[in-house]
Amino acid sequence: MTKVQELPLTTLQFYATAPYPCSYLPGNIARSQVATPSHLINPDIYSNLVQAGFRRSGQFTYRPYCDNCNACISSRVLVEQFRPNRNQKRAYKAHQNLQSRILNLEYQIEHFLLYQQYQNLRHSGGEMDQDDQSQYTLFLLQSRINTRMVEFRDGPNDTQPGKLRMVSVIDILDEGISSVYTFYDATEKTASYGTYNILWQIEQAKTLALPYLYLGYYIEKSNKMSYKSNFKPLEGLIDNHWRLIVES
């Protein structure tokens, strides 16, 4: 596994943030390591950084750097070996009529309203349920790499486009797709939009002949982050080496 100090990143600097409350494990204190300056992080360098455990939020590129905790494990699905389980097949079948459209990053009020609804219904009381247009833009619409926005709609009728159900932001890397963020119609209580979205991304990686789908950080003891173990085989970055953490 390539280590950060071995990367051709001589012009980048890495610093540790001040401690802050962990968003995933209540009572824990977290820190991040941040790569700067952001304007020098081009697609090739960012691909290397992702392989070394980094992710991004807007133009902020970071990885966990906690003093007494290593619960956050960078994770990726081996797309060619992935086989959906029964529940995933059911989710795919239930939503296979959704129509996807790949867009460049752009602000659309319809997307923003769906984002607000999602945050209020799924993450009320969290850090992002009060995000305004500026915060939304900084989080999802700012990128210096190969990023796409994908919207999913019901099939259109004769007079208007289908209802917007889900929006996903993805980065296209040298060796895979990185799933940045997804939000969806949370009023549909029986829907499995999140599962369907990951299955869609796996298929896209296969189509592009990319071996990995990067799902961000897997945290075994966090309900928000442990779902990634359902997508097998799953590799995790442990001690600077990618190794299987969930087998098929």
PDB file of C-alpha atoms in Angstrom:
ATOM      1  CA  MET A   1       0.000   0.000   0.000  1.00  0.00           C
ATOM      2  CA  THR A   2       1.338   3.422  -0.932  1.00  0.00           C
ATOM      3  CA  LYS A   3       1.922   5.586   2.129  1.00  0.00           C
ATOM      4  CA  VAL A   4       1.353   9.322   2.149  1.00  0.00           C
ATOM      5  CA  GLN A   5       5.050  10.074   2.587  1.00  0.00           C
ATOM      6  CA  GLU A   6       5.802   8.029  -0.551  1.00  0.00           C
ATOM      7  CA  LEU A   7       3.346   9.897  -2.758  1.00  0.00           C
ATOM      8  CA  PRO A   8       4.469  12.567  -5.258  1.00  0.00           C
ATOM      9  CA  LEU A   9       2.927  15.197  -2.973  1.00  0.00           C
ATOM     10  CA  THR A  10       5.972  17.267  -2.141  1.00  0.00           C
ATOM     11  CA  THR A  11       4.056  20.512  -2.502  1.00  0.00           C
ATOM     12  CA  LEU A  12       1.270  19.458  -0.118  1.00  0.00           C
ATOM     13  CA  GLN A  13       1.222  19.940   3.622  1.00  0.00           C
ATOM     14  CA  PHE A  14      -0.643  17.867   6.183  1.00  0.00           C
ATOM     15  CA  TYR A  15      -1.864  19.196   9.492  1.00  0.00           C
ATOM     16  CA  ALA A  16      -3.994  17.896  12.345  1.00  0.00           C
ATOM     17  CA  THR A  17      -7.132  19.727  13.410  1.00  0.00           C
ATOM     18  CA  ALA A  18      -7.992  20.598  16.981  1.00  0.00           C
ATOM     19  CA  PRO A  19     -10.063  17.965  18.815  1.00  0.00           C
ATOM     20  CA  TYR A  20     -13.838  18.043  18.274  1.00  0.00           C
ATOM     21  CA  PRO A  21     -16.814  15.846  19.306  1.00  0.00           C
ATOM     22  CA  CYS A  22     -17.108  12.697  17.208  1.00  0.00           C
ATOM     23  CA  SER A  23     -20.168  12.635  14.945  1.00  0.00           C
ATOM     24  CA  TYR A  24     -20.467   8.847  14.958  1.00  0.00           C
ATOM     25  CA  LEU A  25     -19.501   7.561  18.398  1.00  0.00           C
ATOM     26  CA  PRO A  26     -21.134   9.662  21.149  1.00  0.00           C
ATOM     27  CA  GLY A  27     -18.760  10.648  23.900  1.00  0.00           C
ATOM     28  CA  ASN A  28     -15.659  10.225  21.752  1.00  0.00           C
ATOM     29  CA  ILE A  29     -13.309  13.007  20.732  1.00  0.00           C
ATOM     30  CA  ALA A  30     -12.085  13.111  17.125  1.00  0.00           C
ATOM     31  CA  ARG A  31      -9.397  14.824  15.099  1.00  0.00           C
ATOM     32  CA  SER A  32      -8.713  14.925  11.361  1.00  0.00           C
ATOM     33  CA  GLN A  33      -5.607  15.159   9.227  1.00  0.00           C
ATOM     34  CA  VAL A  34      -6.090  17.675   6.433  1.00  0.00           C
ATOM     35  CA  ALA A  35      -4.254  17.932   3.101  1.00  0.00           C
ATOM     36  CA  THR A  36      -3.535  21.467   1.872  1.00  0.00           C
ATOM     37  CA  PRO A  37      -3.513  23.602  -0.208  1.00  0.00           C
ATOM     38  CA  SER A  38      -6.703  22.421  -1.882  1.00  0.00           C
ATOM     39  CA  HIS A  39      -5.975  24.035  -5.253  1.00  0.00           C
ATOM     40  CA  LEU A  40      -3.001  21.686  -5.768  1.00  0.00           C
ATOM     41  CA  ILE A  41      -5.055  18.524  -5.248  1.00  0.00           C
ATOM     42  CA  ASN A  42      -5.709  17.464  -8.828  1.00  0.00           C
ATOM     43  CA  PRO A  43      -7.504  14.240  -9.908  1.00  0.00           C
ATOM     44  CA  ASP A  44      -4.327  12.125  -9.924  1.00  0.00           C
ATOM     45  CA  ILE A  45      -3.195  13.295  -6.503  1.00  0.00           C
ATOM     46  CA  TYR A  46      -6.673  12.911  -5.063  1.00  0.00           C
ATOM     47  CA  SER A  47      -6.858   9.326  -6.342  1.00  0.00           C
ATOM     48  CA  ASN A  48      -3.641   8.586  -4.447  1.00  0.00           C
ATOM     49  CA  LEU A  49      -4.962  10.298  -1.347  1.00  0.00           C
ATOM     50  CA  VAL A  50      -8.138   8.185  -1.412  1.00  0.00           C
ATOM     51  CA  GLN A  51      -6.015   5.045  -1.627  1.00  0.00           C
ATOM     52  CA  ALA A  52      -4.255   6.329   1.501  1.00  0.00           C
ATOM     53  CA  GLY A  53      -7.514   6.728   3.406  1.00  0.00           C
ATOM     54  CA  PHE A  54      -8.499  10.321   2.662  1.00  0.00           C
ATOM     55  CA  ARG A  55     -11.918  11.629   1.617  1.00  0.00           C
ATOM     56  CA  ARG A  56     -13.246  15.036   0.811  1.00  0.00           C
ATOM     57  CA  SER A  57     -16.038  17.350   1.869  1.00  0.00           C
ATOM     58  CA  GLY A  58     -16.260  20.007  -0.813  1.00  0.00           C
ATOM     59  CA  GLN A  59     -12.639  21.064  -1.310  1.00  0.00           C
ATOM     60  CA  PHE A  60     -11.671  19.941   2.206  1.00  0.00           C
ATOM     61  CA  THR A  61      -9.595  16.717   1.966  1.00  0.00           C
ATOM     62  CA  TYR A  62      -9.164  14.829   5.203  1.00  0.00           C
ATOM     63  CA  ARG A  63      -8.848  11.509   6.994  1.00  0.00           C
ATOM     64  CA  PRO A  64      -9.427  10.475  10.638  1.00  0.00           C
ATOM     65  CA  TYR A  65      -6.468  11.239  12.885  1.00  0.00           C
ATOM     66  CA  CYS A  66      -7.799  10.499  16.344  1.00  0.00           C
ATOM     67  CA  ASP A  67      -5.520  10.191  19.353  1.00  0.00           C
ATOM     68  CA  ASN A  68      -7.056   7.147  21.029  1.00  0.00           C
ATOM     69  CA  CYS A  69      -9.372   5.595  18.470  1.00  0.00           C
ATOM     70  CA  ASN A  70      -9.041   3.783  15.134  1.00  0.00           C
ATOM     71  CA  ALA A  71     -12.699   2.856  14.645  1.00  0.00           C
ATOM     72  CA  CYS A  72     -12.984   4.629  11.269  1.00  0.00           C
ATOM     73  CA  ILE A  73     -11.765   2.293   8.537  1.00  0.00           C
ATOM     74  CA  SER A  74     -11.608   3.407   4.903  1.00  0.00           C
ATOM     75  CA  SER A  75     -13.627   0.888   2.906  1.00  0.00           C
ATOM     76  CA  ARG A  76     -14.090  -0.207  -0.677  1.00  0.00           C
ATOM     77  CA  VAL A  77     -16.133  -2.867  -2.448  1.00  0.00           C
ATOM     78  CA  LEU A  78     -14.411  -5.258  -4.853  1.00  0.00           C
ATOM     79  CA  VAL A  79     -16.895  -4.706  -7.659  1.00  0.00           C
ATOM     80  CA  GLU A  80     -16.088  -7.704  -9.866  1.00  0.00           C
ATOM     81  CA  GLN A  81     -16.467 -10.108  -6.961  1.00  0.00           C
ATOM     82  CA  PHE A  82     -19.601  -8.501  -5.554  1.00  0.00           C
ATOM     83  CA  ARG A  83     -22.764 -10.595  -5.616  1.00  0.00           C
ATOM     84  CA  PRO A  84     -26.003  -9.059  -4.312  1.00  0.00           C
ATOM     85  CA  ASN A  85     -27.791 -10.851  -1.503  1.00  0.00           C
ATOM     86  CA  ARG A  86     -31.515 -11.522  -1.459  1.00  0.00           C
ATOM     87  CA  ASN A  87     -32.473  -8.204   0.125  1.00  0.00           C
ATOM     88  CA  GLN A  88     -30.279  -6.274  -2.289  1.00  0.00           C
ATOM     89  CA  LYS A  89     -31.818  -8.067  -5.264  1.00  0.00           C
ATOM     90  CA  ARG A  90     -35.233  -7.137  -3.904  1.00  0.00           C
ATOM     91  CA  ALA A  91     -34.224  -3.488  -3.518  1.00  0.00           C
ATOM     92  CA  TYR A  92     -32.814  -3.368  -7.033  1.00  0.00           C
ATOM     93  CA  LYS A  93     -35.957  -4.870  -8.504  1.00  0.00           C
ATOM     94  CA  ALA A  94     -38.185  -2.492  -6.558  1.00  0.00           C
ATOM     95  CA  HIS A  95     -36.411   0.584  -7.921  1.00  0.00           C
ATOM     96  CA  GLN A  96     -35.094  -0.530 -11.302  1.00  0.00           C
ATOM     97  CA  ASN A  97     -37.620   1.704 -13.063  1.00  0.00           C
ATOM     98  CA  LEU A  98     -35.952   4.818 -11.685  1.00  0.00           C
ATOM     99  CA  GLN A  99     -34.402   6.855 -14.467  1.00  0.00           C
ATOM    100  CA  SER A 100     -30.896   8.151 -13.802  1.00  0.00           C
ATOM    101  CA  ARG A 101     -29.387  11.255 -15.337  1.00  0.00           C
ATOM    102  CA  ILE A 102     -25.716  12.183 -14.920  1.00  0.00           C
ATOM    103  CA  LEU A 103     -25.091  15.910 -14.529  1.00  0.00           C
ATOM    104  CA  ASN A 104     -22.223  18.276 -13.997  1.00  0.00           C
ATOM    105  CA  LEU A 105     -22.179  19.913 -10.574  1.00  0.00           C
ATOM    106  CA  GLU A 106     -24.842  22.605 -10.592  1.00  0.00           C
ATOM    107  CA  TYR A 107     -27.251  24.166  -8.133  1.00  0.00           C
ATOM    108  CA  GLN A 108     -30.883  23.254  -8.643  1.00  0.00           C
ATOM    109  CA  ILE A 109     -33.553  24.365  -6.187  1.00  0.00           C
ATOM    110  CA  GLU A 110     -35.330  21.007  -6.553  1.00  0.00           C
ATOM    111  CA  HIS A 111     -32.190  19.193  -5.429  1.00  0.00           C
ATOM    112  CA  PHE A 112     -31.679  21.553  -2.498  1.00  0.00           C
ATOM    113  CA  LEU A 113     -35.254  21.139  -1.272  1.00  0.00           C
ATOM    114  CA  LEU A 114     -34.874  17.353  -1.366  1.00  0.00           C
ATOM    115  CA  TYR A 115     -31.593  17.710   0.571  1.00  0.00           C
ATOM    116  CA  GLN A 116     -33.308  19.799   3.249  1.00  0.00           C
ATOM    117  CA  GLN A 117     -36.177  17.328   3.537  1.00  0.00           C
ATOM    118  CA  TYR A 118     -33.733  14.421   3.839  1.00  0.00           C
ATOM    119  CA  GLN A 119     -31.692  16.124   6.559  1.00  0.00           C
ATOM    120  CA  ASN A 120     -34.795  17.060   8.549  1.00  0.00           C
ATOM    121  CA  LEU A 121     -36.329  13.586   8.363  1.00  0.00           C
ATOM    122  CA  ARG A 122     -33.231  11.393   8.620  1.00  0.00           C
ATOM    123  CA  HIS A 123     -30.723  13.516  10.548  1.00  0.00           C
ATOM    124  CA  SER A 124     -32.777  15.905  12.641  1.00  0.00           C
ATOM    125  CA  GLY A 125     -30.680  17.422  15.408  1.00  0.00           C
ATOM    126  CA  GLY A 126     -27.465  16.698  13.534  1.00  0.00           C
ATOM    127  CA  GLU A 127     -24.976  19.157  12.123  1.00  0.00           C
ATOM    128  CA  MET A 128     -26.525  19.514   8.685  1.00  0.00           C
ATOM    129  CA  ASP A 129     -30.282  19.759   9.225  1.00  0.00           C
ATOM    130  CA  GLN A 130     -30.022  23.561   9.262  1.00  0.00           C
ATOM    131  CA  ASP A 131     -27.792  23.869   6.175  1.00  0.00           C
ATOM    132  CA  ASP A 132     -28.624  26.811   3.952  1.00  0.00           C
ATOM    133  CA  GLN A 133     -27.930  27.141   0.227  1.00  0.00           C
ATOM    134  CA  SER A 134     -24.370  28.364   0.816  1.00  0.00           C
ATOM    135  CA  GLN A 135     -23.482  25.442   3.097  1.00  0.00           C
ATOM    136  CA  TYR A 136     -25.062  22.963   0.682  1.00  0.00           C
ATOM    137  CA  THR A 137     -23.059  24.451  -2.179  1.00  0.00           C
ATOM    138  CA  LEU A 138     -19.773  24.316  -0.273  1.00  0.00           C
ATOM    139  CA  PHE A 139     -20.428  20.720   0.780  1.00  0.00           C
ATOM    140  CA  LEU A 140     -21.574  19.148  -2.494  1.00  0.00           C
ATOM    141  CA  LEU A 141     -21.061  21.525  -5.424  1.00  0.00           C
ATOM    142  CA  GLN A 142     -17.411  22.510  -4.932  1.00  0.00           C
ATOM    143  CA  SER A 143     -14.841  20.165  -6.491  1.00  0.00           C
ATOM    144  CA  ARG A 144     -11.546  20.358  -8.358  1.00  0.00           C
ATOM    145  CA  ILE A 145     -11.664  16.742  -9.510  1.00  0.00           C
ATOM    146  CA  ASN A 146     -13.821  14.605 -11.793  1.00  0.00           C
ATOM    147  CA  THR A 147     -17.140  14.805  -9.954  1.00  0.00           C
ATOM    148  CA  ARG A 148     -20.635  14.067 -11.180  1.00  0.00           C
ATOM    149  CA  MET A 149     -24.098  14.564  -9.781  1.00  0.00           C
ATOM    150  CA  VAL A 150     -26.608  11.812 -10.534  1.00  0.00           C
ATOM    151  CA  GLU A 151     -30.334  12.340 -10.137  1.00  0.00           C
ATOM    152  CA  PHE A 152     -32.888   9.554 -10.017  1.00  0.00           C
ATOM    153  CA  ARG A 153     -36.504  10.129 -10.981  1.00  0.00           C
ATOM    154  CA  ASP A 154     -39.670   8.183 -11.434  1.00  0.00           C
ATOM    155  CA  GLY A 155     -40.483   7.566 -15.086  1.00  0.00           C
ATOM    156  CA  PRO A 156     -41.958  10.660 -16.799  1.00  0.00           C
ATOM    157  CA  ASN A 157     -45.574  10.970 -17.830  1.00  0.00           C
ATOM    158  CA  ASP A 158     -46.876  12.692 -20.934  1.00  0.00           C
ATOM    159  CA  THR A 159     -46.739  16.204 -19.484  1.00  0.00           C
ATOM    160  CA  GLN A 160     -43.849  16.429 -17.010  1.00  0.00           C
ATOM    161  CA  PRO A 161     -40.679  14.743 -15.755  1.00  0.00           C
ATOM    162  CA  GLY A 162     -40.981  12.080 -13.105  1.00  0.00           C
ATOM    163  CA  LYS A 163     -40.749  12.994  -9.434  1.00  0.00           C
ATOM    164  CA  LEU A 164     -37.228  13.471  -8.092  1.00  0.00           C
ATOM    165  CA  ARG A 165     -36.442  10.619  -5.686  1.00  0.00           C
ATOM    166  CA  MET A 166     -32.695  10.697  -5.087  1.00  0.00           C
ATOM    167  CA  VAL A 167     -29.510  12.633  -5.810  1.00  0.00           C
ATOM    168  CA  SER A 168     -26.013  11.190  -5.519  1.00  0.00           C
ATOM    169  CA  VAL A 169     -22.602  12.856  -5.839  1.00  0.00           C
ATOM    170  CA  ILE A 170     -19.709  10.665  -6.991  1.00  0.00           C
ATOM    171  CA  ASP A 171     -16.030  11.150  -7.801  1.00  0.00           C
ATOM    172  CA  ILE A 172     -14.438   9.249 -10.676  1.00  0.00           C
ATOM    173  CA  LEU A 173     -10.947   8.151  -9.641  1.00  0.00           C
ATOM    174  CA  ASP A 174      -8.076   6.319 -11.340  1.00  0.00           C
ATOM    175  CA  GLU A 175      -9.039   3.001  -9.747  1.00  0.00           C
ATOM    176  CA  GLY A 176     -12.657   3.391  -8.813  1.00  0.00           C
ATOM    177  CA  ILE A 177     -15.682   5.457  -7.988  1.00  0.00           C
ATOM    178  CA  SER A 178     -15.843   7.268  -4.656  1.00  0.00           C
ATOM    179  CA  SER A 179     -19.318   7.698  -3.222  1.00  0.00           C
ATOM    180  CA  VAL A 180     -19.329  11.241  -1.822  1.00  0.00           C
ATOM    181  CA  TYR A 181     -22.890  11.734  -0.571  1.00  0.00           C
ATOM    182  CA  THR A 182     -26.436  10.634  -1.329  1.00  0.00           C
ATOM    183  CA  PHE A 183     -29.780  12.056  -0.260  1.00  0.00           C
ATOM    184  CA  TYR A 184     -33.241  10.835  -1.173  1.00  0.00           C
ATOM    185  CA  ASP A 185     -36.975  11.075  -0.612  1.00  0.00           C
ATOM    186  CA  ALA A 186     -37.206  10.029   3.027  1.00  0.00           C
ATOM    187  CA  THR A 187     -41.009  10.249   3.047  1.00  0.00           C
ATOM    188  CA  GLU A 188     -41.089   6.893   1.274  1.00  0.00           C
ATOM    189  CA  LYS A 189     -40.797   4.747   4.390  1.00  0.00           C
ATOM    190  CA  THR A 190     -40.688   1.385   2.604  1.00  0.00           C
ATOM    191  CA  ALA A 191     -38.235   2.425  -0.115  1.00  0.00           C
ATOM    192  CA  SER A 192     -34.626   1.200  -0.290  1.00  0.00           C
ATOM    193  CA  TYR A 193     -33.136   4.098  -2.201  1.00  0.00           C
ATOM    194  CA  GLY A 194     -29.774   4.010  -0.409  1.00  0.00           C
ATOM    195  CA  THR A 195     -29.232   0.336  -1.165  1.00  0.00           C
ATOM    196  CA  TYR A 196     -30.320   0.785  -4.770  1.00  0.00           C
ATOM    197  CA  ASN A 197     -27.906   3.707  -5.149  1.00  0.00           C
ATOM    198  CA  ILE A 198     -24.894   1.649  -4.040  1.00  0.00           C
ATOM    199  CA  LEU A 199     -25.890  -1.166  -6.394  1.00  0.00           C
ATOM    200  CA  TRP A 200     -26.165   1.385  -9.211  1.00  0.00           C
ATOM    201  CA  GLN A 201     -22.694   2.721  -8.407  1.00  0.00           C
ATOM    202  CA  ILE A 202     -21.246  -0.784  -8.398  1.00  0.00           C
ATOM    203  CA  GLU A 203     -22.685  -1.328 -11.874  1.00  0.00           C
ATOM    204  CA  GLN A 204     -21.243   1.981 -13.029  1.00  0.00           C
ATOM    205  CA  ALA A 205     -17.796   0.983 -11.782  1.00  0.00           C
ATOM    206  CA  LYS A 206     -18.077  -2.271 -13.714  1.00  0.00           C
ATOM    207  CA  THR A 207     -19.131  -0.400 -16.846  1.00  0.00           C
ATOM    208  CA  LEU A 208     -16.097   1.880 -16.529  1.00  0.00           C
ATOM    209  CA  ALA A 209     -13.811  -1.125 -15.836  1.00  0.00           C
ATOM    210  CA  LEU A 210     -12.892   0.312 -12.438  1.00  0.00           C
ATOM    211  CA  PRO A 211     -12.133  -2.279  -9.752  1.00  0.00           C
ATOM    212  CA  TYR A 212     -13.358  -0.463  -6.630  1.00  0.00           C
ATOM    213  CA  LEU A 213     -16.274   1.437  -5.183  1.00  0.00           C
ATOM    214  CA  TYR A 214     -15.045   3.515  -2.250  1.00  0.00           C
ATOM    215  CA  LEU A 215     -17.776   3.851   0.381  1.00  0.00           C
ATOM    216  CA  GLY A 216     -16.047   6.080   2.895  1.00  0.00           C
ATOM    217  CA  TYR A 217     -15.483   5.058   6.481  1.00  0.00           C
ATOM    218  CA  TYR A 218     -16.802   1.823   7.917  1.00  0.00           C
ATOM    219  CA  ILE A 219     -17.439   2.040  11.669  1.00  0.00           C
ATOM    220  CA  GLU A 220     -18.555  -1.252  13.168  1.00  0.00           C
ATOM    221  CA  LYS A 221     -20.227   0.276  16.242  1.00  0.00           C
ATOM    222  CA  SER A 222     -22.028   3.081  14.395  1.00  0.00           C
ATOM    223  CA  ASN A 223     -25.489   2.354  12.979  1.00  0.00           C
ATOM    224  CA  LYS A 224     -24.932   5.135  10.448  1.00  0.00           C
ATOM    225  CA  MET A 225     -21.747   3.571   9.088  1.00  0.00           C
ATOM    226  CA  SER A 226     -21.886  -0.181   9.705  1.00  0.00           C
ATOM    227  CA  TYR A 227     -24.309  -0.870   6.822  1.00  0.00           C
ATOM    228  CA  LYS A 228     -21.329  -1.005   4.473  1.00  0.00           C
ATOM    229  CA  SER A 229     -20.569  -4.516   5.688  1.00  0.00           C
ATOM    230  CA  ASN A 230     -23.637  -5.652   3.698  1.00  0.00           C
ATOM    231  CA  PHE A 231     -21.729  -5.091   0.449  1.00  0.00           C
ATOM    232  CA  LYS A 232     -19.305  -7.966   0.134  1.00  0.00           C
ATOM    233  CA  PRO A 233     -16.434  -8.470  -0.342  1.00  0.00           C
ATOM    234  CA  LEU A 234     -15.416  -5.303   1.498  1.00  0.00           C
ATOM    235  CA  GLU A 235     -11.809  -4.229   1.951  1.00  0.00           C
ATOM    236  CA  GLY A 236     -10.591  -1.905   4.680  1.00  0.00           C
ATOM    237  CA  LEU A 237      -7.410   0.113   5.015  1.00  0.00           C
ATOM    238  CA  ILE A 238      -5.758  -1.233   8.173  1.00  0.00           C
ATOM    239  CA  ASP A 239      -2.168  -0.405   9.148  1.00  0.00           C
ATOM    240  CA  ASN A 240      -1.661   1.152   5.698  1.00  0.00           C
ATOM    241  CA  HIS A 241      -2.680  -2.045   3.888  1.00  0.00           C
ATOM    242  CA  TRP A 242      -5.935  -2.853   2.126  1.00  0.00           C
ATOM    243  CA  ARG A 243      -7.253  -6.177   3.372  1.00  0.00           C
ATOM    244  CA  LEU A 244     -10.578  -7.993   3.454  1.00  0.00           C
ATOM    245  CA  ILE A 245     -12.678  -7.078   6.460  1.00  0.00           C
ATOM    246  CA  VAL A 246     -15.924  -8.674   5.203  1.00  0.00           C
ATOM    247  CA  GLU A 247     -15.707 -11.685   2.892  1.00  0.00           C
ATOM    248  CA  SER A 248     -18.292 -12.794   0.353  1.00  0.00           C
TER     249      SER A 248
END
